Short mmCIF file of C-alpha atoms and ligand atoms in Angstrom, two decimals:
data_model
loop_
_atom_site.label_atom_id
_atom_site.label_comp_id
_atom_site.label_asym_id
_atom_site.label_seq_id
_atom_site.Cartn_x
_atom_site.Cartn_y
_atom_site.Cartn_z
CA MET A 20 0.00 0.00 0.00
CA ILE A 21 1.16 3.57 -0.69
CA PRO A 22 2.77 4.81 2.58
CA GLU A 23 0.65 8.00 2.67
CA VAL A 24 -2.50 5.91 2.31
CA ARG A 25 -1.42 3.49 5.05
CA ALA A 26 -0.75 6.44 7.38
CA ALA A 27 -4.10 8.00 6.45
CA ALA A 28 -5.96 4.76 7.23
CA ALA A 29 -4.34 4.69 10.68
CA ARG A 30 -5.27 8.36 11.23
CA LEU A 31 -8.90 7.73 10.26
CA ALA A 32 -9.12 4.60 12.41
CA ALA A 33 -7.85 6.60 15.40
CA ALA A 34 -10.53 9.24 14.68
CA GLY A 35 -13.27 6.59 14.88
CA VAL A 36 -14.08 6.43 11.15
CA ALA A 37 -15.96 3.18 10.48
CA SER A 38 -14.18 2.13 7.25
CA PRO A 39 -10.72 3.77 7.49
CA ARG A 40 -8.85 1.87 4.77
CA HIS A 41 -11.70 2.17 2.27
CA ASP A 42 -12.03 5.90 2.90
CA ALA A 43 -8.25 6.49 2.78
CA GLU A 44 -8.11 4.75 -0.59
CA GLU A 45 -11.18 6.56 -1.95
CA LEU A 46 -9.67 9.94 -1.04
CA ALA A 47 -6.34 9.01 -2.67
CA ALA A 48 -8.13 7.88 -5.85
CA HIS A 49 -10.13 11.14 -5.79
CA VAL A 50 -7.08 13.44 -5.57
CA LEU A 51 -5.30 11.45 -8.27
CA GLY A 52 -8.40 11.29 -10.49
CA VAL A 53 -8.05 7.52 -10.99
CA PRO A 54 -10.19 4.49 -10.05
CA ARG A 55 -9.31 2.94 -6.66
CA SER A 56 -8.02 -0.19 -8.40
CA ARG A 57 -5.18 1.87 -9.96
CA LEU A 58 -3.67 2.75 -6.58
CA ALA A 59 -1.95 -0.66 -6.48
CA LEU A 60 0.28 0.51 -9.36
CA LEU A 61 1.73 3.48 -7.39
CA ASP A 62 4.60 3.61 -4.86
CA ARG A 63 4.03 7.18 -3.57
CA LEU A 64 1.65 10.09 -4.03
CA PRO A 65 3.16 12.90 -6.18
CA ALA A 66 3.92 16.01 -4.04
CA PRO A 67 1.01 18.30 -5.08
CA ALA A 68 -1.48 15.45 -4.66
CA ALA A 69 0.05 14.53 -1.29
CA ALA A 70 -0.60 18.01 0.11
CA ARG A 71 -4.23 18.01 -1.04
CA TYR A 72 -4.60 14.45 0.24
CA ALA A 73 -3.38 15.42 3.71
CA GLU A 74 -6.02 18.20 3.87
CA LEU A 75 -8.82 15.84 2.88
CA VAL A 76 -7.71 13.17 5.35
CA GLU A 77 -7.82 15.76 8.16
CA GLN A 78 -11.36 16.77 7.14
CA ARG A 79 -12.42 13.12 7.07
CA ALA A 80 -10.83 12.63 10.50
CA ALA A 81 -13.03 15.54 11.65
CA ARG A 82 -15.93 13.33 10.43
CA VAL A 83 -16.88 15.27 7.30
CA PRO A 84 -18.65 12.59 5.19
CA LEU A 85 -16.47 10.96 2.55
CA GLN A 86 -19.04 11.79 -0.14
CA HIS A 87 -18.96 15.51 0.74
CA LEU A 88 -15.19 15.45 0.18
CA THR A 89 -15.34 13.64 -3.16
CA GLY A 90 -18.65 15.30 -4.18
CA ILE A 91 -19.98 11.95 -5.39
CA ALA A 92 -22.14 9.14 -3.99
CA GLY A 93 -22.37 5.84 -5.83
CA PHE A 94 -25.92 4.43 -5.82
CA ARG A 95 -26.90 1.30 -7.77
CA ARG A 96 -25.43 1.96 -11.28
CA LEU A 97 -25.28 5.76 -10.86
CA GLU A 98 -22.83 8.35 -9.57
CA LEU A 99 -24.77 11.24 -8.02
CA ALA A 100 -23.62 14.72 -7.04
CA VAL A 101 -23.97 15.36 -3.29
CA GLY A 102 -22.77 17.92 -0.77
CA PRO A 103 -23.99 20.17 2.02
CA GLY A 104 -27.79 20.53 1.94
CA VAL A 105 -28.70 17.04 0.77
CA PHE A 106 -28.88 13.60 2.37
CA VAL A 107 -26.10 11.27 1.16
CA PRO A 108 -27.76 8.17 -0.36
CA ARG A 109 -26.93 5.00 1.58
CA PRO A 110 -26.21 1.48 0.30
CA GLU A 111 -29.08 0.02 2.36
CA THR A 112 -31.57 2.08 0.32
CA GLU A 113 -30.60 0.04 -2.75
CA VAL A 114 -32.84 -2.71 -1.30
CA LEU A 115 -35.85 -0.39 -1.71
CA VAL A 116 -34.99 0.13 -5.37
CA GLN A 117 -34.66 -3.64 -5.95
CA TRP A 118 -38.07 -4.21 -4.35
CA ALA A 119 -39.62 -1.58 -6.67
CA LEU A 120 -38.03 -3.16 -9.76
CA ASP A 121 -39.19 -6.64 -8.74
CA THR A 122 -42.71 -5.37 -8.02
CA LEU A 123 -42.95 -3.59 -11.38
CA GLY A 124 -41.76 -6.58 -13.45
CA GLY A 125 -44.35 -7.23 -16.16
CA VAL A 126 -46.17 -3.87 -15.69
CA ASP A 127 -46.32 -1.92 -18.99
CA ASP A 128 -45.22 1.75 -18.83
CA PRO A 129 -45.29 1.75 -15.03
CA LEU A 130 -46.11 4.92 -13.12
CA VAL A 131 -43.88 5.42 -10.07
CA VAL A 132 -43.80 8.07 -7.34
CA ASP A 133 -40.81 8.48 -5.02
CA LEU A 134 -41.67 10.52 -1.91
CA CYS A 135 -38.93 12.30 0.09
CA ALA A 136 -36.58 12.26 -2.90
CA GLY A 137 -33.45 13.99 -1.54
CA SER A 138 -30.71 13.78 -4.21
CA GLY A 139 -33.14 11.90 -6.46
CA ALA A 140 -31.27 8.63 -5.86
CA VAL A 141 -34.24 6.24 -5.67
CA ALA A 142 -36.22 7.87 -8.49
CA LEU A 143 -33.19 8.06 -10.79
CA ALA A 144 -32.12 4.47 -10.09
CA ILE A 145 -35.63 3.21 -10.95
CA ALA A 146 -35.70 5.31 -14.14
CA ASP A 147 -32.24 4.01 -15.02
CA GLU A 148 -33.00 0.33 -14.50
CA LEU A 149 -36.58 0.31 -15.79
CA PRO A 150 -36.61 2.07 -19.17
CA GLY A 151 -40.12 3.22 -20.01
CA ALA A 152 -41.09 3.91 -16.40
CA ARG A 153 -42.73 7.27 -15.78
CA VAL A 154 -41.14 8.41 -12.54
CA HIS A 155 -42.20 11.37 -10.37
CA ALA A 156 -40.22 12.47 -7.30
CA VAL A 157 -41.37 14.78 -4.46
CA GLU A 158 -39.10 16.77 -2.14
CA LEU A 159 -39.94 19.44 0.44
CA ASP A 160 -36.54 21.02 1.11
CA PRO A 161 -35.51 23.53 -1.59
CA TYR A 162 -31.79 22.87 -1.07
CA ALA A 163 -32.24 19.11 -1.50
CA LEU A 164 -34.48 19.75 -4.50
CA ALA A 165 -31.70 21.82 -6.12
CA TRP A 166 -29.33 18.82 -5.79
CA ALA A 167 -32.00 16.53 -7.27
CA GLU A 168 -32.47 18.94 -10.21
CA ARG A 169 -28.73 18.92 -10.81
CA ASN A 170 -28.67 15.11 -10.77
CA VAL A 171 -31.68 14.75 -13.08
CA ARG A 172 -29.97 17.12 -15.55
CA SER A 173 -26.56 15.46 -15.41
CA VAL A 174 -27.74 11.84 -15.42
CA GLY A 175 -30.25 12.66 -18.18
CA LEU A 176 -33.04 10.30 -17.11
CA PRO A 177 -36.80 11.03 -17.33
CA VAL A 178 -37.67 11.87 -13.72
CA THR A 179 -40.21 14.64 -13.06
CA LEU A 180 -39.41 16.55 -9.87
CA HIS A 181 -42.06 18.24 -7.70
CA ALA A 182 -41.58 20.62 -4.79
CA GLY A 183 -44.09 19.35 -2.24
CA ASP A 184 -44.94 18.07 1.21
CA VAL A 185 -45.99 14.42 1.61
CA ALA A 186 -48.50 15.60 4.21
CA ASP A 187 -50.35 17.76 1.62
CA PRO A 188 -53.72 16.07 0.93
CA ASP A 189 -53.67 17.48 -2.64
CA LEU A 190 -50.14 16.34 -3.50
CA LEU A 191 -49.97 15.01 -7.09
CA ALA A 192 -53.80 15.07 -7.29
CA PRO A 193 -53.86 14.24 -11.06
CA LEU A 194 -52.11 10.91 -10.32
CA ALA A 195 -54.55 9.78 -7.60
CA GLY A 196 -55.54 6.13 -7.97
CA LYS A 197 -53.23 5.59 -10.96
CA VAL A 198 -49.76 4.89 -9.50
CA ASP A 199 -48.25 1.38 -9.73
CA VAL A 200 -45.56 1.82 -7.06
CA VAL A 201 -44.81 4.41 -4.37
CA THR A 202 -41.36 4.37 -2.76
CA ALA A 203 -40.17 6.43 0.19
CA ASN A 204 -37.06 6.73 2.28
CA PRO A 205 -38.46 9.36 4.67
CA PRO A 206 -36.83 10.88 7.73
CA TYR A 207 -37.37 8.32 10.51
CA ILE A 208 -35.11 9.11 13.47
CA PRO A 209 -36.92 9.79 16.78
CA LEU A 210 -36.17 13.22 18.26
CA GLY A 211 -33.35 12.95 20.79
CA ALA A 212 -31.80 9.74 19.40
CA THR A 213 -27.98 9.51 19.24
CA VAL A 214 -26.49 9.43 15.74
CA GLU A 215 -22.96 9.46 14.24
CA PRO A 216 -21.22 12.87 13.84
CA GLU A 217 -21.18 12.52 10.02
CA VAL A 218 -24.96 12.27 10.13
CA VAL A 219 -26.00 14.83 12.73
CA GLU A 220 -23.50 17.50 11.61
CA HIS A 221 -23.75 17.06 7.84
CA ASP A 222 -27.05 15.48 6.73
CA PRO A 223 -29.86 18.10 6.69
CA PRO A 224 -32.11 17.98 9.80
CA ALA A 225 -35.22 17.62 7.58
CA ALA A 226 -33.75 14.35 6.27
CA LEU A 227 -33.33 12.86 9.75
CA TRP A 228 -35.82 13.77 12.45
CA ALA A 229 -39.46 12.73 12.45
CA GLY A 230 -41.17 13.33 15.77
CA PRO A 231 -41.09 11.54 19.12
CA ASP A 232 -41.33 8.00 17.68
CA GLY A 233 -39.67 8.74 14.31
CA LEU A 234 -42.92 7.89 12.48
CA ASP A 235 -44.44 11.33 11.79
CA VAL A 236 -43.42 11.39 8.12
CA VAL A 237 -44.02 7.63 7.69
CA ARG A 238 -47.67 8.20 8.67
CA ALA A 239 -47.98 11.00 6.06
CA VAL A 240 -46.33 8.77 3.43
CA VAL A 241 -48.84 5.99 4.14
CA ARG A 242 -51.82 8.37 3.87
CA THR A 243 -50.57 9.86 0.60
CA ALA A 244 -49.64 6.48 -0.88
CA ALA A 245 -53.15 5.15 -0.11
CA ARG A 246 -54.56 8.02 -2.20
CA LEU A 247 -52.08 7.75 -5.09
CA LEU A 248 -51.87 3.99 -5.62
CA ARG A 249 -54.17 2.06 -7.93
CA PRO A 250 -55.84 -0.98 -6.37
CA GLY A 251 -53.14 -3.66 -6.14
CA GLY A 252 -50.33 -1.08 -6.39
CA GLY A 253 -47.29 -1.46 -4.12
CA LEU A 254 -45.84 0.73 -1.37
CA GLY A 255 -42.25 0.37 -0.09
CA ILE A 256 -40.95 2.41 2.86
CA GLU A 257 -37.42 2.31 4.24
CA HIS A 258 -37.11 2.53 8.02
CA ALA A 259 -34.62 2.21 10.87
CA ASP A 260 -33.55 -1.29 11.88
CA VAL A 261 -35.48 -0.90 15.16
CA GLN A 262 -38.74 -0.07 13.32
CA GLY A 263 -39.35 -3.53 11.80
CA ASP A 264 -42.56 -3.83 13.85
CA SER A 265 -43.69 -0.21 14.27
CA VAL A 266 -43.73 0.72 10.55
CA PRO A 267 -45.73 -2.39 9.48
CA ALA A 268 -48.12 -1.53 12.34
CA VAL A 269 -48.88 1.85 10.67
CA LEU A 270 -50.07 -0.10 7.60
CA HIS A 271 -52.42 -2.49 9.35
CA GLY A 272 -55.93 -1.49 8.37
CA ARG A 273 -58.55 -1.89 5.72
CA GLU A 274 -56.62 -0.06 2.97
CA TRP A 275 -53.63 -2.44 2.85
CA THR A 276 -52.89 -6.09 2.23
CA ASP A 277 -49.71 -8.23 2.02
CA VAL A 278 -47.95 -6.11 4.67
CA ALA A 279 -44.41 -7.49 5.07
CA ASP A 280 -40.95 -6.42 6.17
CA SER A 281 -37.66 -7.22 4.39
CA PRO A 282 -34.07 -7.06 5.64
CA ASP A 283 -31.16 -5.13 4.12
CA LEU A 284 -27.96 -6.82 2.91
CA ALA A 285 -26.71 -6.95 6.51
CA GLY A 286 -29.84 -8.86 7.57
CA ARG A 287 -31.37 -5.95 9.56
CA PRO A 288 -35.08 -5.02 9.22
CA ARG A 289 -35.13 -2.25 6.60
CA VAL A 290 -38.08 -2.03 4.18
CA THR A 291 -41.81 -2.38 4.86
CA THR A 292 -43.93 -3.23 1.84
CA ALA A 293 -47.66 -3.55 1.23
CA ARG A 294 -50.26 -3.58 -1.50
CA ARG A 295 -53.23 -1.22 -1.84
CA ARG A 296 -56.25 -3.38 -1.18
CA ARG A 297 -58.62 -3.86 -4.11
CA PRO A 298 -62.19 -2.73 -3.31
CA PRO A 299 -64.63 -5.63 -2.88
CA ALA A 300 -66.41 -6.56 -6.11
CA SER A 301 -69.71 -4.68 -6.44
CA PRO A 302 -72.98 -6.63 -6.71
CA VAL A 303 -73.14 -5.67 -10.43
CA ARG A 304 -69.70 -7.18 -11.04
CA ARG A 305 -70.81 -10.35 -9.23
CA GLY A 306 -73.67 -10.69 -11.70
CA LEU A 307 -76.41 -9.20 -9.48
CA ALA A 308 -78.79 -6.50 -10.57
CA PRO A 309 -78.26 -3.04 -9.02
CA GLY A 310 -80.11 -2.92 -5.70
CA GLN A 311 -80.36 -6.72 -5.51
CA GLU A 312 -78.83 -8.05 -2.26
CA GLU A 313 -76.32 -10.86 -2.29
CA LYS A 314 -77.73 -13.86 -0.30
C1 LIG B 412 -33.67 10.25 4.56
S1 LIG B 412 -33.72 11.46 3.27
C2 LIG B 412 -33.82 10.38 1.85
C3 LIG B 412 -33.42 11.01 0.55
C4 LIG B 412 -33.40 10.01 -0.63
N1 LIG B 412 -34.71 9.43 -0.86
C5 LIG B 412 -32.39 8.92 -0.38
O1 LIG B 412 -32.79 7.79 -0.10
O2 LIG B 412 -31.19 9.19 -0.47
C6 LIG B 412 -35.37 12.10 3.48
C7 LIG B 412 -35.74 13.25 2.55
O3 LIG B 412 -37.11 13.59 2.81
C8 LIG B 412 -37.29 14.99 2.74
N2 LIG B 412 -38.50 15.33 3.50
C9 LIG B 412 -38.65 15.45 4.84
N3 LIG B 412 -39.91 15.73 5.18
C10 LIG B 412 -40.60 15.79 4.00
C11 LIG B 412 -41.97 16.05 3.67
N4 LIG B 412 -42.87 16.30 4.63
N5 LIG B 412 -42.34 16.04 2.36
C12 LIG B 412 -41.42 15.79 1.38
N6 LIG B 412 -40.10 15.54 1.62
C13 LIG B 412 -39.70 15.54 2.93
C14 LIG B 412 -36.00 15.53 3.34
O4 LIG B 412 -35.79 16.87 2.97
C15 LIG B 412 -34.97 14.53 2.77
O5 LIG B 412 -34.47 15.00 1.54
#
């Protein structure tokens, strides 16, 4: 390993960074402008790069997120622009995207809504991996929305962005009852919970906190999804690993069926899914005359 990178990994480990070697290598690849795999071909960092590298390592040791230092977050097949003002997409959210793709298999020209869009990661990944999907994404925070607009422009995929609040009863009114899948990775941390410095100091507060039990925005997502989805349409909501019972509980009721919870790649509870219940067949559809009672 390049000596500067070995020293940086030790510095980051001492600072409590969770993946010190990975981050030390990513920062070296970033300052050199090469893929991480190319680092194995180098003995030392050239002097100008070494000075810049030392600065970035110190910022990472101060727990500035790696993705804010490189300006890029990898998500599924995409590289997205991120920085101050927007939530950094996380690998565990890729499970939500996979669920949406699996659920939409066989649906022609599917209509998808991603609530709480942040950088646009979920919406863009679905548009990328499901050509022909009509994808809408909703975000409340104007700073996050500006990052999403930048990503939609630079990735060049057909995602329609909306400034809006998931709690608005008129949100996306023209799509009511027509949507095949709603996804959401909402804020879900209970007020007062302890979180890593990278998160609490650098992710926007609106992306994190959601009331005393962390479910305030989840409840709004469920209400809005019930209005937007067609009968049989699917809802997928990411949640904290300790919410594998409480989020499914929000969905128990007459509007939902097939409520289930799936783990992330580390085996922790992560995504609650459900289907919008189909209304019971009317007497006419059962072959009875209007007004005639079923025996
Ligand atoms: C945890 S982040 C997820 C961002 C993105 N979906 C992702 O997975 O990377 C939650 C996002 O929801 C947005 N948000 C919070 N409350 C909202 C609301 N009431 N309506 C719409 N968006 C909201 C936040 O601004 C933030 O961008």
